[in-house]
mmCIF file of N, CA and C in Angstrom:
data_model
loop_
_atom_site.group_PDB
_atom_site.id
_atom_site.type_symbol
_atom_site.label_atom_id
_atom_site.label_comp_id
_atom_site.label_asym_id
_atom_site.label_seq_id
_atom_site.Cartn_x
_atom_site.Cartn_y
_atom_site.Cartn_z
ATOM 1 N N MET A 194 0.846 -1.175 0.000
ATOM 2 C CA MET A 194 0.000 0.000 0.000
ATOM 3 C C MET A 194 0.890 1.236 0.000
ATOM 4 N N ARG A 195 0.593 2.155 -0.850
ATOM 5 C CA ARG A 195 1.323 3.422 -0.888
ATOM 6 C C ARG A 195 0.897 4.282 0.291
ATOM 7 N N ARG A 196 1.835 4.854 0.975
ATOM 8 C CA ARG A 196 1.532 5.722 2.122
ATOM 9 C C ARG A 196 1.103 7.094 1.615
ATOM 10 N N ALA A 197 0.150 7.682 2.306
ATOM 11 C CA ALA A 197 -0.324 9.007 1.910
ATOM 12 C C ALA A 197 -0.481 9.879 3.142
ATOM 13 N N ALA A 198 0.093 11.043 3.080
ATOM 14 C CA ALA A 198 -0.089 12.005 4.162
ATOM 15 C C ALA A 198 -1.407 12.733 3.923
ATOM 16 N N PRO A 199 -2.152 12.989 4.979
ATOM 17 C CA PRO A 199 -3.401 13.736 4.802
ATOM 18 C C PRO A 199 -3.127 15.104 4.187
ATOM 19 N N ARG A 200 -3.964 15.481 3.246
ATOM 20 C CA ARG A 200 -3.815 16.790 2.620
ATOM 21 C C ARG A 200 -4.773 17.799 3.232
ATOM 22 N N TRP A 201 -5.800 17.315 3.924
ATOM 23 C CA TRP A 201 -6.792 18.200 4.516
ATOM 24 C C TRP A 201 -7.572 17.394 5.540
ATOM 25 N N ASN A 202 -8.515 18.039 6.217
ATOM 26 C CA ASN A 202 -9.353 17.340 7.197
ATOM 27 C C ASN A 202 -10.137 16.202 6.539
ATOM 28 N N PHE A 203 -10.525 15.265 7.324
ATOM 29 C CA PHE A 203 -11.393 14.164 6.909
ATOM 30 C C PHE A 203 -10.729 13.171 5.974
ATOM 31 N N HIS A 204 -9.409 13.096 5.969
ATOM 32 C CA HIS A 204 -8.689 12.024 5.288
ATOM 33 C C HIS A 204 -9.022 10.763 6.075
ATOM 34 N N LYS A 205 -9.330 9.684 5.398
ATOM 35 C CA LYS A 205 -9.791 8.476 6.081
ATOM 36 C C LYS A 205 -8.787 7.338 5.921
ATOM 37 N N TYR A 206 -8.540 6.622 7.009
ATOM 38 C CA TYR A 206 -7.683 5.443 6.984
ATOM 39 C C TYR A 206 -8.502 4.233 7.383
ATOM 40 N N LEU A 207 -8.298 3.125 6.691
ATOM 41 C CA LEU A 207 -8.920 1.865 7.062
ATOM 42 C C LEU A 207 -7.836 1.051 7.768
ATOM 43 N N ILE A 208 -8.056 0.741 9.036
ATOM 44 C CA ILE A 208 -7.078 0.037 9.862
ATOM 45 C C ILE A 208 -7.584 -1.376 10.132
ATOM 46 N N GLY A 209 -6.731 -2.368 9.925
ATOM 47 C CA GLY A 209 -7.101 -3.759 10.156
ATOM 48 C C GLY A 209 -7.083 -4.104 11.636
ATOM 49 N N PRO A 210 -7.610 -5.283 11.986
ATOM 50 C CA PRO A 210 -7.660 -5.693 13.387
ATOM 51 C C PRO A 210 -6.273 -5.848 14.014
ATOM 52 N N ASP A 211 -5.245 -5.988 13.176
ATOM 53 C CA ASP A 211 -3.880 -6.098 13.687
ATOM 54 C C ASP A 211 -3.229 -4.727 13.885
ATOM 55 N N GLY A 212 -3.987 -3.657 13.599
ATOM 56 C CA GLY A 212 -3.471 -2.306 13.764
ATOM 57 C C GLY A 212 -2.725 -1.774 12.552
ATOM 58 N N GLU A 213 -2.612 -2.582 11.515
ATOM 59 C CA GLU A 213 -1.916 -2.158 10.301
ATOM 60 C C GLU A 213 -2.889 -1.467 9.346
ATOM 61 N N PRO A 214 -2.417 -0.439 8.645
ATOM 62 C CA PRO A 214 -3.293 0.229 7.684
ATOM 63 C C PRO A 214 -3.643 -0.694 6.522
ATOM 64 N N ARG A 215 -4.901 -0.685 6.124
ATOM 65 C CA ARG A 215 -5.387 -1.511 5.008
ATOM 66 C C ARG A 215 -5.754 -0.668 3.794
ATOM 67 N N GLY A 216 -5.886 0.621 3.986
ATOM 68 C CA GLY A 216 -6.240 1.501 2.882
ATOM 69 C C GLY A 216 -6.410 2.913 3.377
ATOM 70 N N TRP A 217 -6.548 3.820 2.432
ATOM 71 C CA TRP A 217 -6.785 5.218 2.779
ATOM 72 C C TRP A 217 -7.640 5.858 1.708
ATOM 73 N N PHE A 218 -8.336 6.888 2.105
ATOM 74 C CA PHE A 218 -9.250 7.593 1.216
ATOM 75 C C PHE A 218 -9.081 9.087 1.448
ATOM 76 N N PRO A 219 -8.969 9.860 0.374
ATOM 77 C CA PRO A 219 -8.765 11.300 0.524
ATOM 78 C C PRO A 219 -10.019 12.021 1.011
ATOM 79 N N THR A 220 -9.845 13.278 1.319
ATOM 80 C CA THR A 220 -10.906 14.126 1.853
ATOM 81 C C THR A 220 -12.169 14.097 1.003
ATOM 82 N N ARG A 221 -12.021 14.107 -0.293
ATOM 83 C CA ARG A 221 -13.192 14.212 -1.174
ATOM 84 C C ARG A 221 -14.083 12.967 -1.145
ATOM 85 N N VAL A 222 -13.587 11.858 -0.619
ATOM 86 C CA VAL A 222 -14.395 10.638 -0.516
ATOM 87 C C VAL A 222 -15.319 10.771 0.689
ATOM 88 N N THR A 223 -16.609 10.622 0.442
ATOM 89 C CA THR A 223 -17.593 10.736 1.520
ATOM 90 C C THR A 223 -17.786 9.384 2.196
ATOM 91 N N PRO A 224 -18.342 9.359 3.410
ATOM 92 C CA PRO A 224 -18.607 8.086 4.083
ATOM 93 C C PRO A 224 -19.575 7.191 3.301
ATOM 94 N N GLU A 225 -20.374 7.779 2.411
ATOM 95 C CA GLU A 225 -21.328 7.007 1.616
ATOM 96 C C GLU A 225 -20.744 6.524 0.286
ATOM 97 N N ASP A 226 -19.487 6.837 0.020
ATOM 98 C CA ASP A 226 -18.863 6.469 -1.249
ATOM 99 C C ASP A 226 -18.833 4.945 -1.400
ATOM 100 N N PRO A 227 -19.280 4.407 -2.539
ATOM 101 C CA PRO A 227 -19.296 2.956 -2.734
ATOM 102 C C PRO A 227 -17.926 2.297 -2.558
ATOM 103 N N ALA A 228 -16.854 2.956 -2.969
ATOM 104 C CA ALA A 228 -15.517 2.368 -2.816
ATOM 105 C C ALA A 228 -15.142 2.221 -1.345
ATOM 106 N N LEU A 229 -15.474 3.207 -0.540
ATOM 107 C CA LEU A 229 -15.190 3.140 0.895
ATOM 108 C C LEU A 229 -16.036 2.055 1.555
ATOM 109 N N ILE A 230 -17.298 1.991 1.206
ATOM 110 C CA ILE A 230 -18.186 0.966 1.771
ATOM 111 C C ILE A 230 -17.692 -0.426 1.402
ATOM 112 N N ARG A 231 -17.295 -0.626 0.141
ATOM 113 C CA ARG A 231 -16.776 -1.944 -0.277
ATOM 114 C C ARG A 231 -15.523 -2.313 0.513
ATOM 115 N N ALA A 232 -14.636 -1.349 0.722
ATOM 116 C CA ALA A 232 -13.400 -1.621 1.461
ATOM 117 C C ALA A 232 -13.695 -2.017 2.902
ATOM 118 N N VAL A 233 -14.628 -1.332 3.539
ATOM 119 C CA VAL A 233 -14.988 -1.658 4.923
ATOM 120 C C VAL A 233 -15.638 -3.035 4.982
ATOM 121 N N GLU A 234 -16.544 -3.317 4.060
ATOM 122 C CA GLU A 234 -17.226 -4.614 4.060
ATOM 123 C C GLU A 234 -16.277 -5.762 3.739
ATOM 124 N N ALA A 235 -15.231 -5.507 2.960
ATOM 125 C CA ALA A 235 -14.272 -6.548 2.592
ATOM 126 C C ALA A 235 -13.191 -6.758 3.649
ATOM 127 N N ALA A 236 -13.098 -5.846 4.602
ATOM 128 C CA ALA A 236 -12.061 -5.936 5.638
ATOM 129 C C ALA A 236 -12.308 -7.154 6.522
ATOM 130 N N PRO A 237 -11.240 -7.787 6.993
ATOM 131 C CA PRO A 237 -11.419 -8.936 7.886
ATOM 132 C C PRO A 237 -12.045 -8.494 9.205
ATOM 133 N N PRO A 238 -12.876 -9.345 9.771
ATOM 134 C CA PRO A 238 -13.484 -8.978 11.056
ATOM 135 C C PRO A 238 -12.430 -8.925 12.157
ATOM 136 N N GLY A 239 -12.643 -8.047 13.102
ATOM 137 C CA GLY A 239 -11.732 -7.923 14.235
ATOM 138 C C GLY A 239 -12.330 -8.559 15.473
ATOM 139 N N GLU A 240 -11.566 -8.578 16.524
ATOM 140 C CA GLU A 240 -12.051 -9.097 17.796
ATOM 141 C C GLU A 240 -12.858 -8.026 18.502
ATOM 142 N N SER A 241 -13.877 -8.433 19.199
ATOM 143 C CA SER A 241 -14.662 -7.490 19.991
ATOM 144 C C SER A 241 -13.863 -7.102 21.225
ATOM 145 N N PRO A 242 -13.971 -5.832 21.643
ATOM 146 C CA PRO A 242 -13.218 -5.399 22.836
ATOM 147 C C PRO A 242 -13.742 -6.050 24.096
#
């Protein structure tokens, strides 16, 4: 995964259950964006706290 520094507020990171980054999305991507939703749904499940 290419590392990206946030360019503005609301830069989003998808973090796996192991604490490692799994993806990132720039500011212009909204929480309702299909690509973001697919990435979250495809992420491996984590342990409950």
